mmCIF file of C-alpha atoms and ligand atoms in Angstrom:
data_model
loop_
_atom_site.group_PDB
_atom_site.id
_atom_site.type_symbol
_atom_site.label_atom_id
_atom_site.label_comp_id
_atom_site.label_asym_id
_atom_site.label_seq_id
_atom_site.Cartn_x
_atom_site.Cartn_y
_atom_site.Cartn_z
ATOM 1 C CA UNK T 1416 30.885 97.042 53.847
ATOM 2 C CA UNK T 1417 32.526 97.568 57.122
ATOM 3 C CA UNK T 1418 34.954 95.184 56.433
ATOM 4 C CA UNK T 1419 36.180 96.382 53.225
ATOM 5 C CA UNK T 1420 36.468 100.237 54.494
ATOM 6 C CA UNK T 1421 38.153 99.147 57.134
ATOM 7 C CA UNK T 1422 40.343 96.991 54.715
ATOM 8 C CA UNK T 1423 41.194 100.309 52.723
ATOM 9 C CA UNK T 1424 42.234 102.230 55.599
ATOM 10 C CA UNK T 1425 44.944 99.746 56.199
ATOM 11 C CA UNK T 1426 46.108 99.899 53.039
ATOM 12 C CA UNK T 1427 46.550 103.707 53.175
ATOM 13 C CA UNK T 1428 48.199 103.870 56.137
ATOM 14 C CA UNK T 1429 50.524 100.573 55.771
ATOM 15 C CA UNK T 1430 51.381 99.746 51.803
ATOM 16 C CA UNK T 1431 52.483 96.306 54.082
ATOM 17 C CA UNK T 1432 48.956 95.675 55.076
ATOM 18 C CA UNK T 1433 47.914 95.075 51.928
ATOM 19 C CA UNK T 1434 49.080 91.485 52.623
ATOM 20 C CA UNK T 1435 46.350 88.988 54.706
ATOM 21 C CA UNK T 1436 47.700 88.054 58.213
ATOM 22 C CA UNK T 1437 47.870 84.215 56.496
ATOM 23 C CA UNK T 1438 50.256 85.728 53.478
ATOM 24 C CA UNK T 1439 52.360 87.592 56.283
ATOM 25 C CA UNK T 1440 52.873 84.436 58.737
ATOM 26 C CA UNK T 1441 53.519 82.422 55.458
ATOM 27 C CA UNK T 1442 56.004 84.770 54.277
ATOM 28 C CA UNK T 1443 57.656 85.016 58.048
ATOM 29 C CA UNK T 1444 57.663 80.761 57.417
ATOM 30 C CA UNK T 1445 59.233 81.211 54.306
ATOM 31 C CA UNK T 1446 62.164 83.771 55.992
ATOM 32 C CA UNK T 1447 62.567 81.645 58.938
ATOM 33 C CA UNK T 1448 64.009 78.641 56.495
ATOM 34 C CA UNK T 1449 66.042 81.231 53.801
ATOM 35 C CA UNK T 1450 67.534 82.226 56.465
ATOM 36 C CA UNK T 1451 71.021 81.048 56.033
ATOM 37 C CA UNK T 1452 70.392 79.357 52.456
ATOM 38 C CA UNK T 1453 70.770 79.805 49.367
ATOM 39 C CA UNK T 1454 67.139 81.915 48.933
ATOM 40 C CA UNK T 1455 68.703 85.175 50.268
ATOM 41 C CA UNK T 1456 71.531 86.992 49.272
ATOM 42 C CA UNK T 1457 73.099 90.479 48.779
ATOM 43 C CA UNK T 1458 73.367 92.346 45.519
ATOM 44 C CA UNK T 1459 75.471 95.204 45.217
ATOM 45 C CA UNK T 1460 75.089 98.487 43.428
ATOM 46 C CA UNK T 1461 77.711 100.491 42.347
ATOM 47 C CA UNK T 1462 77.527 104.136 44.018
ATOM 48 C CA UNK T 1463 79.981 106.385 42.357
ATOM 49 C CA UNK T 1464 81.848 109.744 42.578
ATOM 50 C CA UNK T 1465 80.366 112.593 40.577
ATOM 51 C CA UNK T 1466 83.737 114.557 40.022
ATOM 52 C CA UNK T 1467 86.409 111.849 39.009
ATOM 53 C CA UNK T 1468 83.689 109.351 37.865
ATOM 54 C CA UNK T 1469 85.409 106.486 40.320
ATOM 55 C CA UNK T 1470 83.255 103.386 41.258
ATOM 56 C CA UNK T 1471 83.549 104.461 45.339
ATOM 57 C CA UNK T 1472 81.492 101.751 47.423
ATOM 58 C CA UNK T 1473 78.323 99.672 46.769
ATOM 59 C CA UNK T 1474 74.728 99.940 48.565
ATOM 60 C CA UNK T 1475 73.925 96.164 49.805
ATOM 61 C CA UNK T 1476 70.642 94.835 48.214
ATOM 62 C CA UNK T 1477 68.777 92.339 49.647
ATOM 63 C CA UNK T 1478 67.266 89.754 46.886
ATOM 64 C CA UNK T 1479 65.059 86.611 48.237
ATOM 65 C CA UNK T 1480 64.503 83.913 46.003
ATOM 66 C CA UNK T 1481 61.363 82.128 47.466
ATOM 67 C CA UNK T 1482 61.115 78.489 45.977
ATOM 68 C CA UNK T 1483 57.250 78.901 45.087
ATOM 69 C CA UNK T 1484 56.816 82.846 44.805
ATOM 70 C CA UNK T 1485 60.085 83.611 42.925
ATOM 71 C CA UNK T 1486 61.971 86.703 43.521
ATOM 72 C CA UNK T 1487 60.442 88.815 46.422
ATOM 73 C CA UNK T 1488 60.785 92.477 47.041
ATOM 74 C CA UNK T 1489 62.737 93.414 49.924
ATOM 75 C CA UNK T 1490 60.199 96.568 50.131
ATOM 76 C CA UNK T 1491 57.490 93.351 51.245
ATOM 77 C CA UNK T 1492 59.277 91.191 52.945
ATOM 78 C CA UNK T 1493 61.614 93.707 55.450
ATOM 79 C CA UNK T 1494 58.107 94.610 56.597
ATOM 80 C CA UNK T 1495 57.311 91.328 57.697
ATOM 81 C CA UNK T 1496 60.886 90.466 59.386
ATOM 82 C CA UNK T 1497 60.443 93.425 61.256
ATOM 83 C CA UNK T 1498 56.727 92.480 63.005
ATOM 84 C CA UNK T 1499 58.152 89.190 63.273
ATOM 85 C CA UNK T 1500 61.306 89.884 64.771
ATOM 86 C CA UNK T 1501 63.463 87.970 62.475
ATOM 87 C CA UNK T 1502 64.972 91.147 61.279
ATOM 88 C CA UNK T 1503 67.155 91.189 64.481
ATOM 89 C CA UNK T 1504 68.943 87.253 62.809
ATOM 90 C CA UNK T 1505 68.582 88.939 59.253
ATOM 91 C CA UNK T 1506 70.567 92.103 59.909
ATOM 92 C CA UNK T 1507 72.815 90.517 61.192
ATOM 93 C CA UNK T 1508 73.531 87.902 58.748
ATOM 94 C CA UNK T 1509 73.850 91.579 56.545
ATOM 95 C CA UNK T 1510 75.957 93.129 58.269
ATOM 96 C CA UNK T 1511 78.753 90.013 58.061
ATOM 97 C CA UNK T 1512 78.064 89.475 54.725
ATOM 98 C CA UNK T 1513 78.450 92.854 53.187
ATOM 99 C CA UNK T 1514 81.809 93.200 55.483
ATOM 100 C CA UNK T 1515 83.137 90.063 54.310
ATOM 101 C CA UNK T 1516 82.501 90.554 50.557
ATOM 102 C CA UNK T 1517 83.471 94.495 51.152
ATOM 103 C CA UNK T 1518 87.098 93.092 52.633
ATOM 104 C CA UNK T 1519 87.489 90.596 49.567
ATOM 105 C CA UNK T 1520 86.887 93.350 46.662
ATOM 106 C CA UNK T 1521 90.369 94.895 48.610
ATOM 107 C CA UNK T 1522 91.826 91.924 48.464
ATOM 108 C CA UNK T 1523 90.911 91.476 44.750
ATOM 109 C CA UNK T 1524 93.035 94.698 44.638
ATOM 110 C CA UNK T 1525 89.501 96.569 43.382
ATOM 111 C CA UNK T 1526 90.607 99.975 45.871
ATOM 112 C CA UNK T 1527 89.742 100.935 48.959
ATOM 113 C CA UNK T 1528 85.751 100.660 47.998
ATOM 114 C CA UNK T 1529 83.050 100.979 50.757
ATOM 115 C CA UNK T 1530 79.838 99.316 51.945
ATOM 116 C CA UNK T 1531 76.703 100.551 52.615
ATOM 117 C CA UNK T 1532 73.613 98.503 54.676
ATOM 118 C CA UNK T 1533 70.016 99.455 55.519
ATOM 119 C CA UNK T 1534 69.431 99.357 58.724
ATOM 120 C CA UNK T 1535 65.687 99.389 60.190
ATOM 121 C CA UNK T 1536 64.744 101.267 62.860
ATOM 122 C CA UNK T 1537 63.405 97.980 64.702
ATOM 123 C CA UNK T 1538 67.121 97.246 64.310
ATOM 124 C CA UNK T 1539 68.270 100.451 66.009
ATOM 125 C CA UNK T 1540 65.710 100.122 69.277
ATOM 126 C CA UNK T 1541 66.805 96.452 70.828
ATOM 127 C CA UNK T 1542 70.637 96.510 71.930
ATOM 128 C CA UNK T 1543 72.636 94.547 69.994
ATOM 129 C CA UNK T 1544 73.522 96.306 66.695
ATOM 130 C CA UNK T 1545 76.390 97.767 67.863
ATOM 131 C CA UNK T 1546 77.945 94.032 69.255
ATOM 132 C CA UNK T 1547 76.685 92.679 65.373
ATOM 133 C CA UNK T 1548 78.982 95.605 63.867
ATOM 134 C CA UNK T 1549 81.902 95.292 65.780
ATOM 135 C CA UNK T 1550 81.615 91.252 64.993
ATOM 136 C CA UNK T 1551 81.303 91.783 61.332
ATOM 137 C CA UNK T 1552 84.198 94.099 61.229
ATOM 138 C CA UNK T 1553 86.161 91.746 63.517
ATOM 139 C CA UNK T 1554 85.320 88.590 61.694
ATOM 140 C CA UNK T 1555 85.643 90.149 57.944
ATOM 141 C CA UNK T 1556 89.161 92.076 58.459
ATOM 142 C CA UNK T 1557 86.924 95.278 57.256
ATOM 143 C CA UNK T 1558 87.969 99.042 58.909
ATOM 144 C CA UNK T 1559 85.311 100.351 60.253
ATOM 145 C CA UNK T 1560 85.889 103.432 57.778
ATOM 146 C CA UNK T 1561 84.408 101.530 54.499
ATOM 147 C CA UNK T 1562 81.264 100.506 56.596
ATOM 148 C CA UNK T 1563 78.370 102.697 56.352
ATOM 149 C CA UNK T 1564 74.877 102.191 57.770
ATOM 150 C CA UNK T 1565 71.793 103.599 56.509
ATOM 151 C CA UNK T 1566 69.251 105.080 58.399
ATOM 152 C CA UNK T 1567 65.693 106.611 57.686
ATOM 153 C CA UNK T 1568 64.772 110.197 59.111
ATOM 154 C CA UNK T 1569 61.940 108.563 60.853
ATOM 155 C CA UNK T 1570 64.324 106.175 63.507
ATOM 156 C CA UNK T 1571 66.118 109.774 64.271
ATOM 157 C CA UNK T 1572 63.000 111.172 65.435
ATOM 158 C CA UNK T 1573 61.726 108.427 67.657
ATOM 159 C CA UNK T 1574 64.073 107.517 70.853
ATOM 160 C CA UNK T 1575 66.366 110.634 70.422
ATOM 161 C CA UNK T 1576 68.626 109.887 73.671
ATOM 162 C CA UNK T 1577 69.580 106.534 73.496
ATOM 163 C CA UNK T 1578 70.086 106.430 69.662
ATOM 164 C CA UNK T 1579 72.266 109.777 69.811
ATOM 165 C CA UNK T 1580 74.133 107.807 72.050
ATOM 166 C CA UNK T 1581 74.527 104.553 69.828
ATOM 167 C CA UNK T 1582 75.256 106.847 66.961
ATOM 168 C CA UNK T 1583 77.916 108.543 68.341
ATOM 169 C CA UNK T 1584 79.698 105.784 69.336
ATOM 170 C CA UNK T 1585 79.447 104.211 66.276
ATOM 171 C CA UNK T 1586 80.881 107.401 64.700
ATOM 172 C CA UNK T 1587 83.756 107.372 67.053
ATOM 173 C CA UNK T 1588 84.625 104.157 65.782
ATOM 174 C CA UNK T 1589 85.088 105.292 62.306
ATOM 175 C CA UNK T 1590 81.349 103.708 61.142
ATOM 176 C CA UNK T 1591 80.341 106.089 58.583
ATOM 177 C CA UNK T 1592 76.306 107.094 58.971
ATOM 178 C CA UNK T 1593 73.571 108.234 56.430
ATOM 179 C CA UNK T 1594 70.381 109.099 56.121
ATOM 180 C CA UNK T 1595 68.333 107.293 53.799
ATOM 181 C CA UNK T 1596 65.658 108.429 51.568
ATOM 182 C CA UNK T 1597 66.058 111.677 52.667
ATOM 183 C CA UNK T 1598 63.035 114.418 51.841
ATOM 184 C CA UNK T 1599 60.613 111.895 52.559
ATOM 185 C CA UNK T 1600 60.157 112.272 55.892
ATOM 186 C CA UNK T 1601 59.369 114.691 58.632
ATOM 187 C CA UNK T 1602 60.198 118.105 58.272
ATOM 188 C CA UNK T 1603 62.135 118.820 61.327
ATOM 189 C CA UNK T 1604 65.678 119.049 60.359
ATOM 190 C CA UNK T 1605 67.293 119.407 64.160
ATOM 191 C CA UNK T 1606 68.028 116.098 64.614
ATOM 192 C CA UNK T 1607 70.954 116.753 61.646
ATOM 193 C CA UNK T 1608 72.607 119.044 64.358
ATOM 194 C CA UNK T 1609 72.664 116.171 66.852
ATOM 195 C CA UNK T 1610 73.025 113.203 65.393
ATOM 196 C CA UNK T 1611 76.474 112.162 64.122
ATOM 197 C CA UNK T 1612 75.414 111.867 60.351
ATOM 198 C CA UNK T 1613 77.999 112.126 57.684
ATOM 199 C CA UNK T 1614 75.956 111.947 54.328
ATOM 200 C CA UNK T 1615 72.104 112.616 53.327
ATOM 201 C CA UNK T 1616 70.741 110.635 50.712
ATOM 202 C CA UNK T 1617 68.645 112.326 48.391
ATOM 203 C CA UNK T 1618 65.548 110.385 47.839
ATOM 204 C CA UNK T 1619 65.568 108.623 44.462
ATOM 205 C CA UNK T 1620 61.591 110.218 43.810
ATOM 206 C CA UNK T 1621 62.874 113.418 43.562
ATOM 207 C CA UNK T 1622 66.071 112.731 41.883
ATOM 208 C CA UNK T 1623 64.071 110.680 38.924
ATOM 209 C CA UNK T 1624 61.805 113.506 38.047
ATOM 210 C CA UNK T 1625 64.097 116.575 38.193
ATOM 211 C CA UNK T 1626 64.914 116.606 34.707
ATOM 212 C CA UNK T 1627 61.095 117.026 34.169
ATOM 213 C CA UNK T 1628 59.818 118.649 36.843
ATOM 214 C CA UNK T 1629 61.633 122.148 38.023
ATOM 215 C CA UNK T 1630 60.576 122.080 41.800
ATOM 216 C CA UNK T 1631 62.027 118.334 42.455
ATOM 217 C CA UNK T 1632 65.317 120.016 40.920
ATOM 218 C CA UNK T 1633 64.642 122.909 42.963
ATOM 219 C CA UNK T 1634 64.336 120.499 45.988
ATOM 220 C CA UNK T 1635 67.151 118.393 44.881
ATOM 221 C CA UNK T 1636 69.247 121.694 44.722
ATOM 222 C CA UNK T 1637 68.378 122.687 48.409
ATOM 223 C CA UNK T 1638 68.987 119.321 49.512
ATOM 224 C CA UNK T 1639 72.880 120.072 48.590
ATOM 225 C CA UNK T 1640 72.957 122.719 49.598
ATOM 226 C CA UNK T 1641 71.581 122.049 53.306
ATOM 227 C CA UNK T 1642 74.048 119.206 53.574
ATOM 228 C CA UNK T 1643 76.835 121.301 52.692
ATOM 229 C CA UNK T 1644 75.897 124.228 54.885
ATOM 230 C CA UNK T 1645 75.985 121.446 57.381
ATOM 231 C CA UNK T 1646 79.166 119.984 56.319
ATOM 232 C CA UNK T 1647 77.467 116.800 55.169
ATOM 233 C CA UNK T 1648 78.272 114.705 51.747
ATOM 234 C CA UNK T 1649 75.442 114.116 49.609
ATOM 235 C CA UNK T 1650 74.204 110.994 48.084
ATOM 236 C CA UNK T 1651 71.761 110.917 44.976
ATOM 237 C CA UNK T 1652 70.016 107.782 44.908
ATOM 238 C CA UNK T 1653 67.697 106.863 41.307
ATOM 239 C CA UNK T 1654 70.000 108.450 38.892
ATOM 240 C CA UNK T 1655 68.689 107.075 35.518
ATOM 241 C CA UNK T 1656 70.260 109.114 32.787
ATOM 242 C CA UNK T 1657 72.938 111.299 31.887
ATOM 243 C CA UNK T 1658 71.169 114.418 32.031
ATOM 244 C CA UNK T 1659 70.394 114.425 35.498
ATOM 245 C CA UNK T 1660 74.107 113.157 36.409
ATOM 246 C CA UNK T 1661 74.836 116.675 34.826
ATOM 247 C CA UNK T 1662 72.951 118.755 36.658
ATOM 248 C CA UNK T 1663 73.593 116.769 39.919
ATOM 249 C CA UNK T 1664 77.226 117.689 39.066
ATOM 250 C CA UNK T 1665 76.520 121.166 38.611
ATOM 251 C CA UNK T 1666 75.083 121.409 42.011
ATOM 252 C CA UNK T 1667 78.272 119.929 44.079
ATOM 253 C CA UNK T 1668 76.518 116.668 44.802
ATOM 254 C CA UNK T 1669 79.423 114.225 45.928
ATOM 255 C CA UNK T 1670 77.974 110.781 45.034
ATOM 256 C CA UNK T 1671 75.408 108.959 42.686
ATOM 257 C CA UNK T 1672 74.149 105.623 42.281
ATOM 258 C CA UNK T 1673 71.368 104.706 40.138
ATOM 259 C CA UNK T 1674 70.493 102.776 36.844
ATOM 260 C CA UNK T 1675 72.437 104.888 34.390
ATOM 261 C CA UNK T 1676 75.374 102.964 35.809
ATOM 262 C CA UNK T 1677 73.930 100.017 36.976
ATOM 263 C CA UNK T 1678 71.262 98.054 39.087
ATOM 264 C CA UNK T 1679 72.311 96.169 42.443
ATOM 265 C CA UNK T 1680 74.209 93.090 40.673
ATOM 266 C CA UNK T 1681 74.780 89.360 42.110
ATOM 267 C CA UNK T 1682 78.399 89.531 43.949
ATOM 268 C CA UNK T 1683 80.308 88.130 41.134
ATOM 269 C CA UNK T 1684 79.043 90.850 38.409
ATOM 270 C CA UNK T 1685 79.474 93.454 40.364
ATOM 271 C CA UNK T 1686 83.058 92.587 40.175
ATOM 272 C CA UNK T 1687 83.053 92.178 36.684
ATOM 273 C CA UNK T 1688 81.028 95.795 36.368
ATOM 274 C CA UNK T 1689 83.964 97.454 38.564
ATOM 275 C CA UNK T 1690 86.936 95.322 36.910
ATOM 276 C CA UNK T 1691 86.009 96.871 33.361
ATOM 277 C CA UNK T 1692 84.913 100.259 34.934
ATOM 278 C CA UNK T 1693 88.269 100.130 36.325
ATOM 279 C CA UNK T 1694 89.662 99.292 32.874
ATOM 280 C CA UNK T 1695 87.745 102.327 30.892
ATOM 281 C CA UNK T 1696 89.331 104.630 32.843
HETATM 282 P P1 C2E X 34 66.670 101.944 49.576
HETATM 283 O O1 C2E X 34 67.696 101.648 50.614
HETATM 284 O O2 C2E X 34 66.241 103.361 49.423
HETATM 285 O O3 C2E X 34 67.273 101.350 48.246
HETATM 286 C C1 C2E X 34 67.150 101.932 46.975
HETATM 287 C C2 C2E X 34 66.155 101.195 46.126
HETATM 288 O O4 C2E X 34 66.068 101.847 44.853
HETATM 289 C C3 C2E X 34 66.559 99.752 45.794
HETATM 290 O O5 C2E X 34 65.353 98.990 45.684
HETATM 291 C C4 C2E X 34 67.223 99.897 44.427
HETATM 292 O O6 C2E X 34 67.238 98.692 43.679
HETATM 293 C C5 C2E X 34 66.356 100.949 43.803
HETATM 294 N N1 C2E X 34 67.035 101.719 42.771
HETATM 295 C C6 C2E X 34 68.365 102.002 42.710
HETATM 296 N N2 C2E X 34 68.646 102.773 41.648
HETATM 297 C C7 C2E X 34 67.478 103.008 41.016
HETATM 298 C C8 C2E X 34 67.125 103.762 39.819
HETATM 299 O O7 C2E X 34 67.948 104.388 39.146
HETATM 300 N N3 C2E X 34 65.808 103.781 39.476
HETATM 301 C C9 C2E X 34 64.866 103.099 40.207
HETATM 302 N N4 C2E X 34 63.598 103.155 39.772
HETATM 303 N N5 C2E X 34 65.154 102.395 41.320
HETATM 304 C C10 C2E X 34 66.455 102.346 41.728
HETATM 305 P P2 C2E X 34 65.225 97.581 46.422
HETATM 306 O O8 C2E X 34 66.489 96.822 46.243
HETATM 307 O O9 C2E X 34 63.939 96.994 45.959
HETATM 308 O O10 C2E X 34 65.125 97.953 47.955
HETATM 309 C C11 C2E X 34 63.992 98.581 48.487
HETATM 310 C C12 C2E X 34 64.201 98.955 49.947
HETATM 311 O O11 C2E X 34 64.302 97.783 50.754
HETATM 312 C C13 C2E X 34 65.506 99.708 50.206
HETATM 313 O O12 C2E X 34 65.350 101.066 49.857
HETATM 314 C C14 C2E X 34 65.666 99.479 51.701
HETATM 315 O O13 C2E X 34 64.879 100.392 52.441
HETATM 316 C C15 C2E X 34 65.090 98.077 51.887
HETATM 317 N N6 C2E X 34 66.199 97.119 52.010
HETATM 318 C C16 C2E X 34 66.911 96.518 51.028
HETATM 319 N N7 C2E X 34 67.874 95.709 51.545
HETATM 320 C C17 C2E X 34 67.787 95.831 52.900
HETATM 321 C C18 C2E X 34 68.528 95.275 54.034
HETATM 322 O O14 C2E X 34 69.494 94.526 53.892
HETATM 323 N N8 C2E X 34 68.109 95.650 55.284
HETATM 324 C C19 C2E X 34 67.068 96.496 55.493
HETATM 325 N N9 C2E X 34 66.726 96.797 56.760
HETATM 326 N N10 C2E X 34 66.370 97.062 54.464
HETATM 327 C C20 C2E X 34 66.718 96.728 53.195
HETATM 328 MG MG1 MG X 35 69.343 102.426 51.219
HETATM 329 MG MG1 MG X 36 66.782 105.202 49.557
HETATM 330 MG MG1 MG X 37 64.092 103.225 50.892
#
């Protein structure tokens, strides 16, 4: 069955593949309308200091609430607004969002807490993001200090020139820039030398099984330690218990998130979750 093999190598390669070309223009339908409704909408989770146990910033979630399929991953459907281009609308609609709810936890009097948005590397390669930042900031009343995009390892290795360039003028504006799921991807490390990046972010695969399994602590350990050496802050993303909050402190990590404190939470609870963190302490 030629047709099934050739089915299966898709779904190696691409996880995203896995839906039919029907399901994906469907689903692009279906993004096209939630797109400015009700259906889509940011949830926030809390990402806090290791050493003083302060609630710091949030990572932006996005949640879709399709009206027939129910709640949608954004793992399957960022796929399909990137080969559709609707990502370009989507991010942003993020980016003011996340600015604009970032600016009204300050004037909630919750601190001086931070944002952080994913941004794909389809994102990164047509001109524009940097005109959608500057808006959001403008619009929201935001400095540019709380913002902080996410990136993947993989958009620093394509394009090098141009996005060094983007980067770094973002980082002279006071954006603040990490790299997502870091660990995951390729193996050469130079772009960290070149790249204005403030903060690696551990990814949360190795930080859920290093209680369990000594070389993902070992790796999570080097991780650290490589930012540091490079005078980066370090992130650790999928921290589920209070064990491996322990050893992540004993290692110098600056920052966790993960389900131990909480999941991403609709706008208003995350509030709530940082009004009675606030309160504990
Ligand atoms: P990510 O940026 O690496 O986000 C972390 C993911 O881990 C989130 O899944 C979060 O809910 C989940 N997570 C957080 N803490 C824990 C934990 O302790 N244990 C476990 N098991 N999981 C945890 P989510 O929300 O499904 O997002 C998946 C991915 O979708 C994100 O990965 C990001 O790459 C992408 N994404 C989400 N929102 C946006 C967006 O606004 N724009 C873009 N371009 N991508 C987005
Ligand atoms: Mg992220
Ligand atoms: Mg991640
Ligand atoms: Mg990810």
């Amino acid at each position: 069955r030629a047709k099934d093999a050739g089915r299966n190598t898709f779904r190696f390669f691409d996880p995203s593949m896995n839906e039919s070309v029907v399901e994906q223009l469907h689903l692009a339908a279906g993004l096209r309308s939630a797109l400015g409704s009700e259906q889509l909408m940011l949830h926030y989770q809390p990402q806090l200091e290791l050493a003083s146990g302060r609630i710091v910033g949030a990572e932006a979630l996005l949640r879709w609430r399709h009206p027939e399929l129910g709640w949608i991953s954004p793992a399957r459907f960022i796929p399909v607004a990137e080969r559709s281009g609707l990502i370009h609308e989507l991010g942003a609609w993020v980016l003011r969002q996340a600015c604009m709810d970032a600016q009204s936890w300050r004037e909630l009097g919750l601190g001086e807490l931070g944002v952080a948005v994913n941004v794909s590397a389809v994102q990164f390669r047509r001109d524009g993001l940097e005109r959608h930042v500057a808006r959001a900031l403008a619009s929201s009343g935001l400095p540019a200090q709380a913002l902080e995009l996410e990136l993947t390892e993989s958009l620093l290795m394509a394009d090098a020139s141009h996005l060094g360039n983007v980067l770094q003028r973002l980082s002279t504006s006071g954006v603040q820039i990490a790299i997502d799921d870091f660990g995951t991807g390729y193996s050469n490390l130079g772009y960290l030398r070149n790249f204005a990046v403030d903060r690696l972010k551990v990814d949360q695969s190795f930080v859920r099984r290093m209680t369990s399994n000594p070389h993902d602590e070992g790796l999570v350990r080097a991780i650290i330690e490589m930012g540091h050496c490079l005078g980066l802050q370090v992130v650790a993303e999928g921290v589920e218990d209070a064990q491996t909050l322990a050893r992540l402190a004993d290692f110098g990590c600056e920052r966790g998130q993960g389900f131990h404190w909480s999941p991403a939470l609709p706008p208003q609870d995350f509030i709530a979750f940082v009004q009675a963190h606030q309160a504990r302490a």
